[in-house]
CSV table of C-alpha atoms and ligand atoms in Angstrom, one decimal:
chain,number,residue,atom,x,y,z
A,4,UNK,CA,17.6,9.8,28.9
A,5,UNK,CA,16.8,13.4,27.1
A,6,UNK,CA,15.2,16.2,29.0
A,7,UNK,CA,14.3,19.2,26.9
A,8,UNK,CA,14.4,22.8,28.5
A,9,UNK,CA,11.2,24.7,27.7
A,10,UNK,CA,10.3,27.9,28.7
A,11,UNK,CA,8.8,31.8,27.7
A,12,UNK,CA,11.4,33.6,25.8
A,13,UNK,CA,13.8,35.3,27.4
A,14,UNK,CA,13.1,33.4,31.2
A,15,UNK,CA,16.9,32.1,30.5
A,16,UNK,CA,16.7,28.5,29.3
A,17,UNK,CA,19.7,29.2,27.5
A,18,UNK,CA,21.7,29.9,30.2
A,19,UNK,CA,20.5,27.2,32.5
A,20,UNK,CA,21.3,25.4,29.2
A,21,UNK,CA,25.3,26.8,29.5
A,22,UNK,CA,25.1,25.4,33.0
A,23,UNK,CA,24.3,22.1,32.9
A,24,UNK,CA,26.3,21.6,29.8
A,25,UNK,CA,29.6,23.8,30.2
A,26,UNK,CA,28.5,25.2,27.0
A,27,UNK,CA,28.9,28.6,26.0
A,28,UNK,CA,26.1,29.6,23.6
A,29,UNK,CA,25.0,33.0,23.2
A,30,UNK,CA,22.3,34.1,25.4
A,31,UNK,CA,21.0,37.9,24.4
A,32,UNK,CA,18.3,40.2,26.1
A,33,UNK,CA,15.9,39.3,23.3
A,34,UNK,CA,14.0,36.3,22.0
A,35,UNK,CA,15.4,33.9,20.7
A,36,UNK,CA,12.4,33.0,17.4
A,37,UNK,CA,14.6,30.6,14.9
A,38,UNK,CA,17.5,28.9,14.5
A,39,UNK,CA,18.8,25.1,15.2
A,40,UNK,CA,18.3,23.4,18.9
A,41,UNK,CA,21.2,22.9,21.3
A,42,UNK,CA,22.1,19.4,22.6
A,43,UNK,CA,24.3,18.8,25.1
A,44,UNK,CA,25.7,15.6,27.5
A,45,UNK,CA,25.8,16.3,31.4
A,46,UNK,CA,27.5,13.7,33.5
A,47,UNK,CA,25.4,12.9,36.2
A,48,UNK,CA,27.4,14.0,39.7
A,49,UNK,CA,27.5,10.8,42.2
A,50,UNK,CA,30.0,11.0,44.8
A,51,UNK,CA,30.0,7.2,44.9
A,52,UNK,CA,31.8,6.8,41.7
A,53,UNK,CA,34.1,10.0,43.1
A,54,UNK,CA,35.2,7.5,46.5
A,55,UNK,CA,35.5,4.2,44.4
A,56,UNK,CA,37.7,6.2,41.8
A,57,UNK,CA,39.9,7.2,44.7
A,58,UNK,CA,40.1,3.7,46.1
A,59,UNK,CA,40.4,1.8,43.0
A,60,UNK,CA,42.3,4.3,40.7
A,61,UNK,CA,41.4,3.1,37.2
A,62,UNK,CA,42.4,3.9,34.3
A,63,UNK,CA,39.1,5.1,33.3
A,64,UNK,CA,35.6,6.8,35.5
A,65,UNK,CA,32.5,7.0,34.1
A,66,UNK,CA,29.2,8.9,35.7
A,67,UNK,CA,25.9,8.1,34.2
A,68,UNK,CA,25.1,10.9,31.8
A,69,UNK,CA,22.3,12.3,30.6
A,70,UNK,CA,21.3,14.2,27.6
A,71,UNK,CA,19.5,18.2,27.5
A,72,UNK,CA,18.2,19.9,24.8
A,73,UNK,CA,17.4,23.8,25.1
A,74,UNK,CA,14.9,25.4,21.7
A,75,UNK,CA,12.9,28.4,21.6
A,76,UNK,CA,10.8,29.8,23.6
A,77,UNK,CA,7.0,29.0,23.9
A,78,UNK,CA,4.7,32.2,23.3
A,79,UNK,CA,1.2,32.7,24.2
A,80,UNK,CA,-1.6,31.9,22.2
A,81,UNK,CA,1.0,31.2,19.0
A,82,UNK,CA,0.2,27.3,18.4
A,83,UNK,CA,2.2,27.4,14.8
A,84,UNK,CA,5.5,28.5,16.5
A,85,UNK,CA,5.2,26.0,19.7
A,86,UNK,CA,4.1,23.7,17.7
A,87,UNK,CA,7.8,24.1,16.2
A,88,UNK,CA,8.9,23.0,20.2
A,89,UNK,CA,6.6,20.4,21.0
A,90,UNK,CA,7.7,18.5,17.5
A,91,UNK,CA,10.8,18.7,19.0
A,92,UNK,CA,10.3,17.5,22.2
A,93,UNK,CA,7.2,14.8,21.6
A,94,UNK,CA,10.4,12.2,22.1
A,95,UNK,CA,12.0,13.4,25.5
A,96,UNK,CA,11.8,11.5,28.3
A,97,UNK,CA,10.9,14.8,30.6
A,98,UNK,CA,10.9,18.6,30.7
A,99,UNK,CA,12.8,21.0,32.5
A,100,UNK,CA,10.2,24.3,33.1
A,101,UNK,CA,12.2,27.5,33.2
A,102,UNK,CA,10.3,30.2,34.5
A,103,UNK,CA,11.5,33.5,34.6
A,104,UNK,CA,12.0,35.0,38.5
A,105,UNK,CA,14.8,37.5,38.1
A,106,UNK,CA,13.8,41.4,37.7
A,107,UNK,CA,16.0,43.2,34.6
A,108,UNK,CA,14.4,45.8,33.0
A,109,UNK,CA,17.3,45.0,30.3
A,110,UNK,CA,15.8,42.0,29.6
A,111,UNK,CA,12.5,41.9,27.5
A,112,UNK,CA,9.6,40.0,29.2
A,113,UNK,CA,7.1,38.6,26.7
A,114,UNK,CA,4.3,40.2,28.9
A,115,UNK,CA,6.1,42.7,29.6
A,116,UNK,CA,6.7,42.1,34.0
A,117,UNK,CA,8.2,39.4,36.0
A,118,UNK,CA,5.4,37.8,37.4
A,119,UNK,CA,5.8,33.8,37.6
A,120,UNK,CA,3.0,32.5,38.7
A,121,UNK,CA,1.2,34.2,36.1
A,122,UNK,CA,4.0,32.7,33.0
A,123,UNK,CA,3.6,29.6,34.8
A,124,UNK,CA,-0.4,29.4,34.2
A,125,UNK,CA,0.7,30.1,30.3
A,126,UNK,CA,2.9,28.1,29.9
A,127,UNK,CA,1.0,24.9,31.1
A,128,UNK,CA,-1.8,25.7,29.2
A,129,UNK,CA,0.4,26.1,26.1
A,130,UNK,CA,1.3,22.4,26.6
A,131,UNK,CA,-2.8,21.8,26.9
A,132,UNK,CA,-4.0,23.5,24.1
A,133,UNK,CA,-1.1,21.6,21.9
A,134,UNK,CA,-2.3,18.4,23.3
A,135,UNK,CA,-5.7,19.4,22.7
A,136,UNK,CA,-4.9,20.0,19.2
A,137,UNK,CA,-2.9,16.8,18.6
A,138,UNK,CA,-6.0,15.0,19.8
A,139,UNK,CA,-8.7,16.9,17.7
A,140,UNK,CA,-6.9,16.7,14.6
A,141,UNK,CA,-6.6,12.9,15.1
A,142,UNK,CA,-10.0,12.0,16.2
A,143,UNK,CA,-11.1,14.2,13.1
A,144,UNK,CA,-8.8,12.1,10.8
A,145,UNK,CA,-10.1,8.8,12.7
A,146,UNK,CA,-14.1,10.2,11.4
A,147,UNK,CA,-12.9,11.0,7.7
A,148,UNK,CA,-11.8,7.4,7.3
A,149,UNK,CA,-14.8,5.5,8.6
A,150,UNK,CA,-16.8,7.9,6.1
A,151,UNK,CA,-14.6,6.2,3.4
A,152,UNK,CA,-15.4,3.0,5.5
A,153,UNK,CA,-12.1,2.5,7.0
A,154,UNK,CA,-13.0,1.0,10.7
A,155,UNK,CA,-11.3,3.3,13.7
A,156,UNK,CA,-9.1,2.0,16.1
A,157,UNK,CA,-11.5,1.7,19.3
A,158,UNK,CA,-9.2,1.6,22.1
A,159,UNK,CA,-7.4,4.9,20.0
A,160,UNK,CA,-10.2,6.1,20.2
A,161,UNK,CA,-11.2,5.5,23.6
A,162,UNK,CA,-8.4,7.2,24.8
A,163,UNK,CA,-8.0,10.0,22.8
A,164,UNK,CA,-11.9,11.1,24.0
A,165,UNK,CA,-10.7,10.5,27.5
A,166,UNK,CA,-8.0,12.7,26.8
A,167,UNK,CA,-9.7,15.5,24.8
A,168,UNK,CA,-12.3,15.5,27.7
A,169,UNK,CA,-9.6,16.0,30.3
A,170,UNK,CA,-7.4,19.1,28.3
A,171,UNK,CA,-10.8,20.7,28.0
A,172,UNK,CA,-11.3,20.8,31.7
A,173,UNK,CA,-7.5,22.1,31.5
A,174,UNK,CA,-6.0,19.0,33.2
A,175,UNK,CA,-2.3,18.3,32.0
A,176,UNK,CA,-2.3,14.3,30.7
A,177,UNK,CA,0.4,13.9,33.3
A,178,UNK,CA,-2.1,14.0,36.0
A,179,UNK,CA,-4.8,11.7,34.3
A,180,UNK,CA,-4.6,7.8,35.4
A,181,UNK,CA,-4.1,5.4,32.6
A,182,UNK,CA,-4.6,1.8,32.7
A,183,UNK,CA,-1.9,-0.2,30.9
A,184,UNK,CA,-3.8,-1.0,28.1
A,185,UNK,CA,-4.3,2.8,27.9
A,186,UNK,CA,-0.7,3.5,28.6
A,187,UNK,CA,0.5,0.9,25.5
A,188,UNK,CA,-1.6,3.0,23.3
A,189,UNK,CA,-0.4,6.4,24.3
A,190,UNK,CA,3.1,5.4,23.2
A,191,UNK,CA,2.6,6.7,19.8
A,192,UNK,CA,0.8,9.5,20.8
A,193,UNK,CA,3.2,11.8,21.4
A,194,UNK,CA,1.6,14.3,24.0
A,195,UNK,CA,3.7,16.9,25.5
A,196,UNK,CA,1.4,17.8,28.9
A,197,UNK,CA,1.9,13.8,30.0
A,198,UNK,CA,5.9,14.2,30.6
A,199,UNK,CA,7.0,14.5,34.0
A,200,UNK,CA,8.2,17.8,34.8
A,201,UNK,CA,11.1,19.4,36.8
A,202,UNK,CA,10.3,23.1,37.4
A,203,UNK,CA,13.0,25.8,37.5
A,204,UNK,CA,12.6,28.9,39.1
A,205,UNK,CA,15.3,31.2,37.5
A,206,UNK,CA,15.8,33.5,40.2
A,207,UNK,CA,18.1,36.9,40.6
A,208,UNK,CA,21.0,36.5,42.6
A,209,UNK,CA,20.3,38.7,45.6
A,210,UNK,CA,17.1,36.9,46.1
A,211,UNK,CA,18.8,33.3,46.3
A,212,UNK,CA,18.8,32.1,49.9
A,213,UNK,CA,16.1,34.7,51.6
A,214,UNK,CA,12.2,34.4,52.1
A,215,UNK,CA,11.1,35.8,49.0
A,216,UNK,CA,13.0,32.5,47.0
A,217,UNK,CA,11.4,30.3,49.5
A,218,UNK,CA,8.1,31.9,49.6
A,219,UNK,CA,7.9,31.4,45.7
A,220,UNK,CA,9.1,27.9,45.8
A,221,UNK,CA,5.6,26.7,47.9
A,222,UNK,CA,3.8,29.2,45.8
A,223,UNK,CA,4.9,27.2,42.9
A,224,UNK,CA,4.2,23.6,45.1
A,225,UNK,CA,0.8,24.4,45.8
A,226,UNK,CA,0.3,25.4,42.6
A,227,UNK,CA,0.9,21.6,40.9
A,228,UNK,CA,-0.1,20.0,44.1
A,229,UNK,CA,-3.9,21.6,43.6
A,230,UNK,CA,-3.6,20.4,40.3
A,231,UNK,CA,-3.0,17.2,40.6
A,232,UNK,CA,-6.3,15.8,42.1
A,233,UNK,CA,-5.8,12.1,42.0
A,234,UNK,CA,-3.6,11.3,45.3
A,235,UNK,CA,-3.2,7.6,43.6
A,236,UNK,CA,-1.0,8.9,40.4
A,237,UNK,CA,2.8,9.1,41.0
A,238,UNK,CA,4.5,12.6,41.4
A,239,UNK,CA,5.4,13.2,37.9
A,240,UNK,CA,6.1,16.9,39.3
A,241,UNK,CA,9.0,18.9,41.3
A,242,UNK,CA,10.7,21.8,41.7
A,243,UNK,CA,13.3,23.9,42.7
A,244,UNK,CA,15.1,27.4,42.6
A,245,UNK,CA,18.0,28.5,40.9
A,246,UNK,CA,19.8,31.5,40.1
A,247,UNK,CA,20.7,29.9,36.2
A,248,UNK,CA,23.3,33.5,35.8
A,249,UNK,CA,25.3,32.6,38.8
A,250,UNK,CA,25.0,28.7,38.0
A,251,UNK,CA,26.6,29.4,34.5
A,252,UNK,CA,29.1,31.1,36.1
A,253,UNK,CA,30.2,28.7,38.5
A,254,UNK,CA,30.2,25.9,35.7
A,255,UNK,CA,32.9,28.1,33.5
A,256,UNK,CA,35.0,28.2,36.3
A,257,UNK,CA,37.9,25.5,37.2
A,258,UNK,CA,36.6,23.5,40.7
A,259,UNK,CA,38.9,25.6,43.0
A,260,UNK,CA,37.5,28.5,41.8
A,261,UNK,CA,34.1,27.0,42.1
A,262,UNK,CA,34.5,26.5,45.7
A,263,UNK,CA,35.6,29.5,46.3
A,264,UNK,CA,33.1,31.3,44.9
A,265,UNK,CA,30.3,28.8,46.2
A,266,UNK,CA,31.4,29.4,49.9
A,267,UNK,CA,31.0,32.7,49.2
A,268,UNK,CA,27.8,32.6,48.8
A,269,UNK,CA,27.4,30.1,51.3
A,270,UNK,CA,26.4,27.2,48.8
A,271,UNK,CA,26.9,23.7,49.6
A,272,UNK,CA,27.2,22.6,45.8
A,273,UNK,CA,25.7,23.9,42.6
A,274,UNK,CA,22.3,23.5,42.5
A,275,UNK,CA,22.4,22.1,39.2
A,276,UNK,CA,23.7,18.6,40.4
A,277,UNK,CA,20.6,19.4,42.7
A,278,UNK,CA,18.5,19.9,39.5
A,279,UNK,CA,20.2,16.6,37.4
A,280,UNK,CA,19.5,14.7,40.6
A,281,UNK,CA,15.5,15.6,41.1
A,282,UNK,CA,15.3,15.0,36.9
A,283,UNK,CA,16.9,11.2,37.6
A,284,UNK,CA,14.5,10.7,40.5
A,285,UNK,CA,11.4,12.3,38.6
A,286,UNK,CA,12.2,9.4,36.3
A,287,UNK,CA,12.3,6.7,38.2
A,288,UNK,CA,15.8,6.0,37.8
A,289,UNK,CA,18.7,4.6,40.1
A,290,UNK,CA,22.1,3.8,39.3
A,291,UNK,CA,24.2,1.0,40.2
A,292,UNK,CA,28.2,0.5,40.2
A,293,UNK,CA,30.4,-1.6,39.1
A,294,UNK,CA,34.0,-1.2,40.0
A,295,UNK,CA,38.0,-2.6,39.1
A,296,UNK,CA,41.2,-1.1,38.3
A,297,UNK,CA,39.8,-0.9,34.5
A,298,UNK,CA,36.9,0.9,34.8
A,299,UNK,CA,34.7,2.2,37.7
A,300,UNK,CA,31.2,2.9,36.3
A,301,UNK,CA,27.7,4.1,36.9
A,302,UNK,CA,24.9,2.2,35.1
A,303,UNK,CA,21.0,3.8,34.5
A,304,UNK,CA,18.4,1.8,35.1
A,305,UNK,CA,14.6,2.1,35.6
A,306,UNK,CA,13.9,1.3,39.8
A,307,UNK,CA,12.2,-1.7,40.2
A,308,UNK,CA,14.6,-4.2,37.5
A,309,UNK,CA,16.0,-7.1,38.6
A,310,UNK,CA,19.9,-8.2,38.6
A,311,UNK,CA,19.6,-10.3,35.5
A,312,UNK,CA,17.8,-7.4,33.7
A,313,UNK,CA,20.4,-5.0,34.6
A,314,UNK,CA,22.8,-7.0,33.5
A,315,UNK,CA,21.8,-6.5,29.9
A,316,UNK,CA,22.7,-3.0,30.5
A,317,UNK,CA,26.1,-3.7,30.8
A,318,UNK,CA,26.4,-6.7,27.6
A,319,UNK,CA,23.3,-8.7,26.4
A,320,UNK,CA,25.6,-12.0,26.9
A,321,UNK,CA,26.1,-10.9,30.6
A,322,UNK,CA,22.1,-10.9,30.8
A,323,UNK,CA,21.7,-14.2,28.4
A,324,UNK,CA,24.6,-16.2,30.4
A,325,UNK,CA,23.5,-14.6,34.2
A,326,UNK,CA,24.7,-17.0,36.8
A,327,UNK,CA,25.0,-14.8,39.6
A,328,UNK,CA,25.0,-11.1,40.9
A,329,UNK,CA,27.7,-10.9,43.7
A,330,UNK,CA,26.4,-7.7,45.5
A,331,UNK,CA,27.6,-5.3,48.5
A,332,UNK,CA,26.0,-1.8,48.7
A,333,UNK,CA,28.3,1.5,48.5
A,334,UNK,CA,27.9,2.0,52.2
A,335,UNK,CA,28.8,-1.3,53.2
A,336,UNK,CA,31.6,-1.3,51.0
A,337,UNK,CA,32.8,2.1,52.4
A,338,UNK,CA,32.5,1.0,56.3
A,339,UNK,CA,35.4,-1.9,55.2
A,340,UNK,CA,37.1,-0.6,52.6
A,341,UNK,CA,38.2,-3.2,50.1
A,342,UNK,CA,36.1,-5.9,48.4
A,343,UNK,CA,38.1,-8.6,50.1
A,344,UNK,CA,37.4,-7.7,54.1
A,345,UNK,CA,34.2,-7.5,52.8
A,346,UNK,CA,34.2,-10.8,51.4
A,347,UNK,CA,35.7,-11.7,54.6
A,348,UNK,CA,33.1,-10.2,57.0
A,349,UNK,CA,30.6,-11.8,54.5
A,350,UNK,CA,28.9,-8.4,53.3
A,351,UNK,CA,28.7,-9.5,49.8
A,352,UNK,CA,25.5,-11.2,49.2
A,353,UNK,CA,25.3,-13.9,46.3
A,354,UNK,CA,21.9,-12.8,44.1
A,355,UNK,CA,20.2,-14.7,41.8
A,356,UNK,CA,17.7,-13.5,38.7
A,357,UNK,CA,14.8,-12.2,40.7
A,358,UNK,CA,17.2,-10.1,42.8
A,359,UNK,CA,16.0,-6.7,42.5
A,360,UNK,CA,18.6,-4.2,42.1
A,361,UNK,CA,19.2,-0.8,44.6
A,362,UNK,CA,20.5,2.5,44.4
A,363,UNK,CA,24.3,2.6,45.0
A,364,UNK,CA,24.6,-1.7,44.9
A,365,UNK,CA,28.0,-2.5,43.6
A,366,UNK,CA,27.9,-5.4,41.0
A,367,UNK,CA,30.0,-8.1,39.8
A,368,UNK,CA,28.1,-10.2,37.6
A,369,UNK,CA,29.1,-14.4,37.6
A,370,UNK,CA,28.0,-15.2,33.9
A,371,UNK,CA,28.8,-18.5,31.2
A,372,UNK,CA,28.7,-17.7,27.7
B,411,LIG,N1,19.0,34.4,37.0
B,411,LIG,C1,19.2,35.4,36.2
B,411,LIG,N2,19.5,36.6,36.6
B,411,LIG,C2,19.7,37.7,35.8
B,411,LIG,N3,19.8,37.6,34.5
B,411,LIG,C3,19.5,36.4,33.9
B,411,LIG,C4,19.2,35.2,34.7
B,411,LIG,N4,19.0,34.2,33.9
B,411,LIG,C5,19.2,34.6,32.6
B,411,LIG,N5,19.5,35.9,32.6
B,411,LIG,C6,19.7,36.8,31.5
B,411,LIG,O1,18.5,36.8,30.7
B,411,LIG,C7,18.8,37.0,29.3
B,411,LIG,C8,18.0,35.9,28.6
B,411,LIG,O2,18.6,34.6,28.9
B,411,LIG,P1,18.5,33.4,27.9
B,411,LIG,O3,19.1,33.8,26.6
B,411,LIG,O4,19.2,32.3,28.6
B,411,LIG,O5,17.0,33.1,27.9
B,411,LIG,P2,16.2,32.1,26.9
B,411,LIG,O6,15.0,31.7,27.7
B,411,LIG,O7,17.1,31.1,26.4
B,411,LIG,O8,15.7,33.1,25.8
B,411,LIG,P3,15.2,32.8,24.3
B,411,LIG,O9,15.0,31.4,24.1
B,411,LIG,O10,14.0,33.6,24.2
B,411,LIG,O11,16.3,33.4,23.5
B,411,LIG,C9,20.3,36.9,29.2
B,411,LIG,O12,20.7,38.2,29.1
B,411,LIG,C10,20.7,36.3,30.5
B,411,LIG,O13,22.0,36.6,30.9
């Protein structure tokens, strides 16, 4: 899973960037207009696999992970230059909005005052008018080949009108309804406005924790919530606050010096893990476990697969030679304590195929290759 940071210049997707990643690139009071993109893994934080690594002490713990990229920033009205980001982030399975809430007169502002409702409004229609673009240029190329007599491809066809016709009323694809037949054709696509989207609201330290932050964040809310008209399409939108200066701080520090400096400011964890959290959700995704004194792991998959399914994840033979999923949820498992009282007290169930897999199960796969 890849989510890309996107942003106005300067509203500090950089150092949100540093945060997630532990990374430590440069971050300056100007715009940043050229150079190579910044990847970086971030293991996702899941107390679960924290308790089963105490309990089972293997030799090796492994957290889902997933993958950020951090480019540019998106300017108003300048389609050559975003069009620069959105070739970059066409692939990426969501985007991270950072919008710019902290006052520094140090730090340029591309419009020259802190105001995010107002970057907000720009930046979403950035994403429009590049969709818009992407859609007119191929629906042009679709009419130069059937004057050389090449026959269009309807449903393409189809959908990119449906689409044009929504961007023009400035309605982000992500909050259009596709059928699937729609939805196997958009594939290719490569929109930017239908990715789901975590927004970030990059704001100052002494505003974190008082009115003003909170006051923003439903500002913000009602904002996507008017936008999104159809009450029958998923969320494919959320958001949440952040101060990304203190964040990158906290993430350079070792974790007694983390807590330290997170009870004093009265922070139950870093709201990162918050952030990494509401991107896996906005997804769709749930992880399950699998545990021994070799490995205790975290597995991705999509909500809604079934035991067989996920276990491809973990081997394709597993998957091909599935006999059964012996399963016991995290919570279960924690109220006894060891995999045999719980085998005792019959709390692990015996799955078959169809089973479909939760959010914290723990898995041992029975399998015959
Ligand atoms: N929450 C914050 N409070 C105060 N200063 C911040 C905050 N977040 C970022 N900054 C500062 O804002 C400046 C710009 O940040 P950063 O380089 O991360 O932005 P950016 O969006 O990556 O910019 P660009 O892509 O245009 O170069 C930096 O000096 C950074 O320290």
């Amino acid at each position: 899973m890849r989510l890309a940071i996107i942003g106005l210049s300067n509203s500090g997707k950089t150092t949100v960037f540093n945060a997630l990643t532990r990374q430590n690139i440069e971050t300056t009071i100007y715009p940043t207009v050229t150079g190579e993109p910044n990847y970086g893994i971030v293991k996702v934080p899941d107390y679960r696999v924290d308790k089963l690594a105490e309990i089972y002490k293997p030799k090796k713990v492994t957290y889902a992970t997933v993958e950020y990229v951090d480019y540019i920033g998106l300017t108003k009205g300048d389609i050559t230059q975003n069009r620069k980001v959105f070739d970059l982030i066409k692939d990426v399975d969501a985007i991270v909005h950072v919008i710019r809430a902290f006052e520094d007169d140090a730090v340029l502002h591309p419009m020259n005052e802190v105001n995010p409702m107002r970057d907000i409004e720009i930046l979403e229609l950035e994403l429009i008018f590049g969709d818009l673009e992407l859609a007119e240029k191929r629906l042009a190329r679709m009419e130069e080949g059937a004057k050389k007599g090449k026959k269009p491809n309807e449903a393409e066809k189809r959908l990119l009108l449906k689409c044009k016709d929504a961007l023009e009323k400035e309605i982000p694809l992500r909050n259009v309804s596709f059928d699937n037949e729609e939805q196997k054709v958009m594939k290719h696509l490569q929109f930017v406005s239908i990715k789901p989207e975590v927004v970030v609201l990059n704001v100052g330290e002494k505003d974190l924790n008082t009115e003003k932050e909170k006051k923003l964040l439903s500002d913000v809310d009602a904002y996507f919530r008017a936008k999104n008209q159809d009450p029958s399409l998923i969320t494919r939108h959320a958001s949440l606050s952040l101060c990304g200066k203190v964040e990158m701080e906290i993430a350079q520090l070792n974790p007694d010096e983390a807590r330290a400096f997170l009870d004093d400011l009265g922070i139950q964890e870093p709201a990162l893990n918050k952030l990494i959290q509401v991107s896996y959700d906005l997804l769709g995704l749930i992880s399950f476990l699998t545990c021994g004194e070799d490995e205790v792991r975290a597995w991705t998959i999509k909500k809604g697969i079934n035991a067989q399914q996920a276990a491809g994840k973990i081997h394709s033979d597993i998957e091909r030679g599935f006999i059964r999923a012996e399963v016991i949820n995290f919570d279960d498992f924690i109220s006894v304590g060891s995999m045999s009282l719980a085998r005792d007290k019959g709390l692990l169930r015996l799955e078959g195929k169809t089973y479909e897999v939760k959010d914290g199960d723990i898995i041992n796969f029975r399998f015959n290759v």
